[in-house]
């Protein structure tokens, strides 16, 4: 069956099995859904063959992306991924295959690096900032720190010229150190940064035979202690943005900022969090079970199993399509009237368990933080969007922002520079015809 929709699949061939024990990890306890994993935790070759064939067939275009995650995917060993490459070569048809690989880095050595380089894998390295911030939660099962090994993995990847980005989970600890986290990641050599806020609730009636974190459809609000507070997360983003917009536009790429700029340009957000619709971005368990989303691995959100029904059929099913559209159709009226709806669209549906300022339910827990971020960045985003639309690099804003901050009153409107004055961005145009045309 040819897909009407393309789809992304986050494959978890090791399931939730991991070699570290992050207290905040929402995925570790998913092993309770699969008690048989105590003996059979690896994806079988039969399942791997089915997955690769079906994922290639499910894509309507010529590009097929494979995303390998866990748990910790390196635990399967290199032979598993050599087999992956072999199968992709066998079934790729005329399509182009790419691979991304999310790892905590502890097992990365020269043999892994040689394989990644040879097969052009894009590596995502999980690291939560400087040592004290990272090691607070990201420890081994014997509670030993992991920061030193992750930094060593980053240096090894760099030495082999392997492309890597960093994924930083923003929790209740490192959210208080935005500048230190950002500076550390830059010094590590990361040029593509993802910040993922941790928002989890505890089930107030946990049972021994079920997962203890609250599911997306539960209404109570008992926040896990490691979750970020909305306003702190908003401040985290704006503090980093202020440094980025003065120093690093065009050289450091922060996923959240790129997504927001795309929205100001009238383009798709590029990240599911802020997309108008979600869906068609699945999680594949080691036994072939396919779920609507990595954050929706709950029995009621299982679409099926690839040994019974192929990925393309599940992707085009009424359930999958409805799940994606529900993000937009279920927005409450406060979200629909928000000036930043075009850039946010209510955020992740899993986080819509709070109430709006007007008391409306199904509101995003992080809304006040997002609103602070969008408000704070609006002026700079408009300028960058203007520059891009004029076929000029967005990085020109850095000169403009530095000049702005040098002014004692910090006012970049016509009040300080005059609408008939030369624009501070250096274009040579009058302010009213350039960055302050609106």
Coordinates of C-alpha atoms in Angstrom, one line a residue:
X1 CA 0.0 0.0 0.0
X2 CA 1.5 3.4 -1.1
X3 CA 1.4 5.9 1.7
X4 CA -0.6 9.1 1.4
X5 CA 1.4 10.4 4.3
X6 CA 5.1 10.0 4.9
X7 CA 6.0 8.8 8.3
X8 CA 8.8 8.9 10.8
X9 CA 9.6 5.9 12.9
X10 CA 11.7 6.0 16.0
X11 CA 12.9 2.4 16.3
X12 CA 13.8 1.0 19.7
X13 CA 15.5 -2.3 19.0
X14 CA 16.7 -2.6 22.6
X15 CA 13.4 -1.5 24.0
X16 CA 13.8 0.4 27.2
X17 CA 16.9 -1.5 28.2
X18 CA 19.6 1.0 29.1
X19 CA 23.0 1.0 30.8
X20 CA 22.3 4.2 32.8
X21 CA 19.5 4.9 35.3
X22 CA 18.2 8.4 34.7
X23 CA 15.6 9.1 37.5
X24 CA 13.6 11.4 35.1
X25 CA 13.5 8.9 32.2
X26 CA 9.9 8.3 31.2
X27 CA 10.9 5.3 29.1
X28 CA 12.7 3.0 31.6
X29 CA 9.5 1.8 33.2
X30 CA 8.0 0.8 29.8
X31 CA 9.6 -2.6 30.4
X32 CA 6.5 -3.3 32.6
X33 CA 4.5 -3.4 29.4
X34 CA 6.7 -6.2 28.2
X35 CA 7.6 -8.6 31.0
X36 CA 9.0 -11.1 28.5
X37 CA 11.9 -8.7 27.9
X38 CA 13.8 -10.1 30.9
X39 CA 14.7 -13.0 28.7
X40 CA 14.1 -11.6 25.1
X41 CA 14.9 -7.9 25.0
X42 CA 16.6 -7.6 21.6
X43 CA 14.9 -7.1 18.3
X44 CA 15.0 -10.3 16.3
X45 CA 16.3 -10.5 12.8
X46 CA 12.9 -11.4 11.5
X47 CA 11.4 -8.2 13.0
X48 CA 14.4 -6.2 11.8
X49 CA 13.9 -7.4 8.2
X50 CA 10.2 -6.6 8.3
X51 CA 10.8 -3.2 9.7
X52 CA 13.4 -2.1 7.1
X53 CA 11.3 -3.4 4.2
X54 CA 8.2 -1.8 5.5
X55 CA 9.8 1.5 6.4
X56 CA 11.2 1.9 2.9
X57 CA 8.0 0.9 1.3
X58 CA 6.0 3.3 3.5
X59 CA 7.7 6.5 2.2
X60 CA 6.1 8.2 -0.8
X61 CA 9.3 10.1 -1.6
X62 CA 12.9 9.1 -2.4
X63 CA 14.3 9.9 1.1
X64 CA 14.0 7.3 3.8
X65 CA 15.2 8.1 7.3
X66 CA 15.9 5.5 10.0
X67 CA 16.1 6.7 13.6
X68 CA 17.6 4.3 16.1
X69 CA 17.0 4.9 19.8
X70 CA 16.3 3.1 23.0
X71 CA 16.9 2.6 25.9
X72 CA 20.5 2.6 24.7
X73 CA 20.9 1.3 21.2
X74 CA 24.6 0.6 21.4
X75 CA 23.8 -2.3 23.7
X76 CA 22.9 -4.4 20.7
X77 CA 26.4 -4.3 19.5
X78 CA 27.9 -3.3 16.1
X79 CA 26.9 -6.5 14.3
X80 CA 23.3 -5.6 14.7
X81 CA 23.8 -2.3 12.8
X82 CA 26.1 -3.9 10.2
X83 CA 23.1 -6.1 9.5
X84 CA 20.9 -2.9 9.4
X85 CA 23.1 -1.4 6.7
X86 CA 23.2 -4.7 4.8
X87 CA 19.4 -4.9 4.8
X88 CA 19.0 -1.3 3.8
X89 CA 21.3 -1.8 0.8
X90 CA 19.2 -4.9 -0.2
X91 CA 15.8 -3.3 0.0
X92 CA 16.4 0.4 -0.7
X93 CA 15.2 0.3 -4.4
X94 CA 16.2 3.6 -5.9
X95 CA 15.7 5.5 -2.6
X96 CA 18.3 7.3 -0.5
X97 CA 18.8 6.0 3.0
X98 CA 19.9 8.0 6.0
X99 CA 20.5 7.0 9.6
X100 CA 20.3 8.9 12.9
X101 CA 21.4 7.3 16.2
X102 CA 20.6 8.6 19.7
X103 CA 23.1 7.5 22.3
X104 CA 24.2 8.3 25.9
X105 CA 27.8 7.8 24.6
X106 CA 29.1 5.5 27.2
X107 CA 30.0 2.6 24.9
X108 CA 31.3 4.8 22.0
X109 CA 34.8 3.8 21.0
X110 CA 37.0 3.9 17.9
X111 CA 35.3 0.8 16.3
X112 CA 31.9 2.5 16.7
X113 CA 33.2 5.7 15.2
X114 CA 34.7 3.9 12.3
X115 CA 31.3 2.4 11.5
X116 CA 29.4 5.7 12.0
X117 CA 31.9 7.5 9.7
X118 CA 31.9 4.8 7.0
X119 CA 28.1 4.7 6.9
X120 CA 27.4 8.4 7.4
X121 CA 25.3 8.1 10.6
X122 CA 24.2 11.3 12.3
X123 CA 24.7 11.0 16.0
X124 CA 22.6 12.5 18.7
X125 CA 24.5 12.7 22.0
X126 CA 22.5 13.0 25.2
X127 CA 24.1 15.4 27.6
X128 CA 22.5 17.7 30.2
X129 CA 25.2 20.3 30.5
X130 CA 28.3 20.8 32.7
X131 CA 29.3 18.0 35.0
X132 CA 27.3 19.0 38.1
X133 CA 24.1 19.5 36.1
X134 CA 24.6 16.3 34.0
X135 CA 25.5 14.0 36.8
X136 CA 22.7 14.9 39.1
X137 CA 20.3 12.6 37.2
X138 CA 22.3 10.8 34.5
X139 CA 24.1 8.1 36.5
X140 CA 24.7 4.4 36.1
X141 CA 22.7 1.8 37.9
X142 CA 25.3 1.8 40.7
X143 CA 24.9 5.6 40.9
X144 CA 28.3 6.5 39.4
X145 CA 28.6 9.7 37.3
X146 CA 28.6 9.5 33.5
X147 CA 29.7 13.0 32.4
X148 CA 33.3 12.2 31.8
X149 CA 32.5 9.3 29.5
X150 CA 30.0 11.4 27.5
X151 CA 32.5 14.2 27.0
X152 CA 35.1 11.6 25.9
X153 CA 32.6 10.3 23.3
X154 CA 32.0 13.8 22.0
X155 CA 35.8 14.3 21.5
X156 CA 36.1 11.0 19.8
X157 CA 33.2 11.7 17.4
X158 CA 34.8 15.1 16.6
X159 CA 38.2 13.5 15.9
X160 CA 36.6 11.2 13.3
X161 CA 34.7 14.1 11.7
X162 CA 31.3 12.5 12.6
X163 CA 28.3 14.8 12.6
X164 CA 26.6 15.0 15.9
X165 CA 24.1 17.1 17.7
X166 CA 23.3 17.3 21.4
X167 CA 20.0 16.5 23.1
X168 CA 19.7 18.1 26.5
X169 CA 16.8 17.2 28.8
X170 CA 15.8 20.4 30.7
X171 CA 14.9 19.4 34.2
X172 CA 14.3 21.1 37.6
X173 CA 18.1 21.4 38.1
X174 CA 19.8 22.5 34.9
X175 CA 16.8 24.8 34.1
X176 CA 18.4 27.2 36.6
X177 CA 21.7 27.4 34.7
X178 CA 20.8 28.3 31.1
X179 CA 23.9 30.3 30.2
X180 CA 26.2 27.7 31.7
X181 CA 24.5 24.9 29.9
X182 CA 24.6 26.8 26.6
X183 CA 28.2 27.8 26.9
X184 CA 29.3 24.2 27.9
X185 CA 27.5 22.7 24.8
X186 CA 29.3 25.2 22.5
X187 CA 32.6 24.4 24.1
X188 CA 31.9 20.7 23.6
X189 CA 31.7 21.3 19.9
X190 CA 27.9 21.0 19.4
X191 CA 26.5 23.2 16.7
X192 CA 23.0 21.7 16.6
X193 CA 21.3 21.8 20.0
X194 CA 18.0 20.3 21.1
X195 CA 16.4 21.2 24.4
X196 CA 13.7 18.9 25.6
X197 CA 11.7 20.0 28.7
X198 CA 10.9 17.2 31.1
X199 CA 7.2 17.3 32.1
X200 CA 5.9 14.2 33.9
X201 CA 3.2 13.5 36.4
X202 CA 3.0 10.8 39.0
X203 CA 0.1 8.4 39.0
X204 CA -1.7 9.1 42.3
X205 CA -2.9 5.5 42.5
X206 CA 0.0 3.5 41.2
X207 CA -0.4 -0.3 40.9
X208 CA 2.5 -2.7 41.1
X209 CA 1.7 -4.2 37.7
X210 CA 1.5 -1.0 35.7
X211 CA 3.6 2.1 34.9
X212 CA 3.7 4.7 37.7
X213 CA 3.9 7.8 35.6
X214 CA 0.5 9.3 34.7
X215 CA -0.7 8.8 31.1
X216 CA -1.8 11.5 28.8
X217 CA -5.5 11.0 29.4
X218 CA -5.3 11.3 33.2
X219 CA -6.6 14.6 34.6
X220 CA -4.9 14.9 37.9
X221 CA -1.9 17.1 38.3
X222 CA 0.7 15.6 40.6
X223 CA 4.0 16.8 39.1
X224 CA 7.1 14.6 39.2
X225 CA 9.8 16.5 41.2
X226 CA 12.2 16.6 38.3
X227 CA 9.8 18.3 36.0
X228 CA 10.5 21.9 34.9
X229 CA 8.3 24.8 36.0
X230 CA 6.7 26.7 33.1
X231 CA 8.1 30.1 33.8
X232 CA 11.6 28.7 34.6
X233 CA 11.6 27.0 31.2
X234 CA 10.5 30.1 29.4
X235 CA 13.3 32.0 31.1
X236 CA 15.8 29.2 30.2
X237 CA 14.9 29.6 26.6
X238 CA 15.1 33.4 26.6
X239 CA 18.4 33.6 28.4
X240 CA 19.9 31.3 25.8
X241 CA 18.2 33.2 23.0
X242 CA 19.7 36.5 24.1
X243 CA 23.2 35.1 24.0
X244 CA 22.6 33.2 20.7
X245 CA 21.0 36.2 18.9
X246 CA 24.1 38.4 19.6
X247 CA 26.8 35.9 19.0
X248 CA 25.8 32.7 17.2
X249 CA 23.2 33.1 14.5
X250 CA 24.2 31.1 11.5
X251 CA 26.9 29.1 13.4
X252 CA 24.9 27.5 16.2
X253 CA 21.5 26.0 15.4
X254 CA 19.0 25.6 18.3
X255 CA 16.0 23.6 17.2
X256 CA 13.5 25.7 19.1
X257 CA 14.8 28.9 17.6
X258 CA 14.9 27.5 14.1
X259 CA 11.3 26.3 14.5
X260 CA 10.1 29.7 15.7
X261 CA 11.8 31.5 12.9
X262 CA 10.3 29.1 10.4
X263 CA 6.8 30.0 11.8
X264 CA 7.5 33.7 11.4
X265 CA 8.4 33.0 7.8
X266 CA 5.1 31.3 7.3
X267 CA 6.8 27.9 6.9
X268 CA 6.1 24.6 8.8
X269 CA 7.6 24.6 12.2
X270 CA 9.9 21.6 11.5
X271 CA 9.4 20.1 14.9
X272 CA 6.3 18.2 16.0
X273 CA 6.1 20.2 19.3
X274 CA 5.0 23.4 17.5
X275 CA 3.5 21.9 14.3
X276 CA -0.2 22.5 13.5
X277 CA -0.8 18.8 13.5
X278 CA 1.2 15.9 14.9
X279 CA 1.0 12.2 14.2
X280 CA 2.7 10.0 11.6
X281 CA 5.8 10.0 13.9
X282 CA 5.7 6.5 15.5
X283 CA 7.6 4.5 18.1
X284 CA 8.5 0.9 17.2
X285 CA 9.1 -1.5 20.0
X286 CA 11.6 -4.4 19.8
X287 CA 8.8 -6.9 19.1
X288 CA 7.3 -5.0 16.3
X289 CA 4.5 -3.1 18.2
X290 CA 3.9 0.3 16.6
X291 CA 2.7 3.2 18.8
X292 CA 1.3 6.6 17.8
X293 CA 4.3 8.5 19.4
X294 CA 7.3 8.0 21.5
X295 CA 5.4 9.8 24.3
X296 CA 2.3 7.8 23.8
X297 CA 3.6 4.2 24.4
X298 CA 0.5 3.2 26.3
X299 CA -1.8 0.2 25.3
X300 CA -4.6 2.4 24.1
X301 CA -2.3 4.1 21.6
X302 CA -0.9 1.0 20.0
X303 CA -1.6 0.9 16.3
X304 CA -0.7 -2.7 15.8
X305 CA 2.3 -4.9 15.1
X306 CA 4.3 -5.0 11.9
X307 CA 4.1 -8.8 11.7
X308 CA 0.4 -8.5 11.3
X309 CA -0.1 -5.2 9.6
X310 CA 2.4 -3.2 7.6
X311 CA 3.6 0.3 8.6
X312 CA 2.1 1.9 5.5
X313 CA -1.4 0.6 6.4
X314 CA -1.1 1.7 10.0
X315 CA 0.2 5.1 8.9
X316 CA -2.8 5.7 6.7
X317 CA -5.3 4.2 9.1
X318 CA -8.2 6.4 10.4
X319 CA -6.8 6.1 13.9
X320 CA -3.4 7.5 12.9
X321 CA -4.9 10.3 10.9
X322 CA -7.3 11.3 13.7
X323 CA -4.5 11.3 16.3
X324 CA -2.5 13.8 14.2
X325 CA -5.5 16.1 13.5
X326 CA -6.7 16.0 17.1
X327 CA -3.8 18.3 18.1
X328 CA -5.4 21.2 16.1
X329 CA -9.1 20.3 16.5
X330 CA -8.9 20.0 20.3
X331 CA -7.4 23.4 20.9
X332 CA -9.4 25.3 23.5
X333 CA -10.7 28.8 22.7
X334 CA -7.9 30.6 24.7
X335 CA -5.3 28.9 22.5
X336 CA -7.3 29.7 19.3
X337 CA -7.2 33.4 20.2
X338 CA -3.6 33.6 21.3
X339 CA -1.4 35.8 19.1
X340 CA 1.3 33.1 19.0
X341 CA -1.0 30.3 17.9
X342 CA 0.8 30.2 14.5
X343 CA 4.1 29.4 16.2
X344 CA 2.9 27.1 19.0
X345 CA -0.4 25.4 18.2
X346 CA -0.9 24.5 21.8
X347 CA 2.4 22.6 22.2
X348 CA 2.6 18.8 22.8
X349 CA -0.8 17.3 23.4
X350 CA 0.6 15.1 26.2
X351 CA 1.2 18.3 28.1
X352 CA -2.3 19.6 27.9
X353 CA -3.4 18.7 31.3
X354 CA -3.5 22.1 32.9
X355 CA -6.0 25.0 32.8
X356 CA -5.8 28.3 30.9
X357 CA -5.8 31.7 32.6
X358 CA -9.6 31.8 32.0
X359 CA -10.0 28.3 33.5
X360 CA -10.4 26.3 30.4
X361 CA -9.2 22.7 30.6
X362 CA -6.9 20.8 28.2
X363 CA -4.4 23.6 28.3
X364 CA -0.6 23.2 27.9
X365 CA 1.2 23.0 31.3
X366 CA 4.1 25.0 29.8
X367 CA 1.9 27.7 28.2
X368 CA 3.1 30.6 30.4
X369 CA 6.7 29.7 29.7
X370 CA 6.1 29.5 26.0
X371 CA 4.2 32.8 26.0
X372 CA 7.2 34.5 27.8
X373 CA 9.6 33.0 25.2
X374 CA 7.5 34.0 22.2
X375 CA 6.9 37.5 23.5
X376 CA 10.6 38.0 24.4
X377 CA 11.8 36.9 20.9
X378 CA 9.1 38.5 18.8
X379 CA 11.0 41.6 17.8
X380 CA 14.2 39.7 16.9
X381 CA 12.3 37.0 15.0
X382 CA 10.5 39.7 12.9
X383 CA 13.9 41.2 12.0
X384 CA 15.4 37.9 11.0
X385 CA 12.3 37.0 9.0
X386 CA 12.6 40.4 7.2
X387 CA 16.2 39.7 6.5
X388 CA 15.6 36.3 5.1
X389 CA 12.7 37.5 3.0
X390 CA 15.1 40.1 1.5
X391 CA 17.5 37.2 0.7
X392 CA 19.9 38.4 3.3
X393 CA 21.4 36.2 6.0
X394 CA 19.6 36.2 9.3
X395 CA 23.0 36.5 10.9
X396 CA 23.0 40.2 10.1
X397 CA 20.8 40.7 13.1
X398 CA 23.8 40.2 15.4
X399 CA 25.2 43.6 14.5
X400 CA 21.7 45.1 15.0
X401 CA 21.3 43.5 18.4
X402 CA 24.7 44.5 19.7
X403 CA 24.0 48.1 18.7
X404 CA 20.6 47.9 20.4
X405 CA 22.2 46.7 23.7
X406 CA 24.8 49.5 23.6
X407 CA 22.1 52.1 23.8
X408 CA 21.4 53.2 27.3
X409 CA 17.7 53.0 27.0
X410 CA 17.7 49.8 24.9
X411 CA 14.9 51.1 22.6
X412 CA 15.2 49.9 19.0
X413 CA 12.0 51.6 17.9
X414 CA 11.8 55.0 16.1
X415 CA 11.8 56.6 19.5
X416 CA 15.6 56.0 19.7
X417 CA 16.8 55.8 16.2
X418 CA 14.0 57.6 14.2
X419 CA 12.0 56.1 11.4
X420 CA 13.9 58.2 8.9
X421 CA 17.3 57.3 10.3
X422 CA 19.5 54.7 8.7
X423 CA 18.5 51.3 10.0
X424 CA 20.8 49.8 12.7
X425 CA 21.2 46.5 10.8
X426 CA 23.5 48.2 8.4
X427 CA 21.4 47.8 5.2
X428 CA 21.7 51.5 4.3
X429 CA 17.9 51.8 4.1
X430 CA 15.8 54.1 6.3
X431 CA 14.5 52.4 9.4
X432 CA 10.9 52.7 8.3
X433 CA 11.7 50.9 5.0
X434 CA 13.8 48.2 6.7
X435 CA 13.6 46.3 10.0
X436 CA 10.9 48.6 11.4
X437 CA 8.6 48.6 8.4
X438 CA 5.9 47.0 10.5

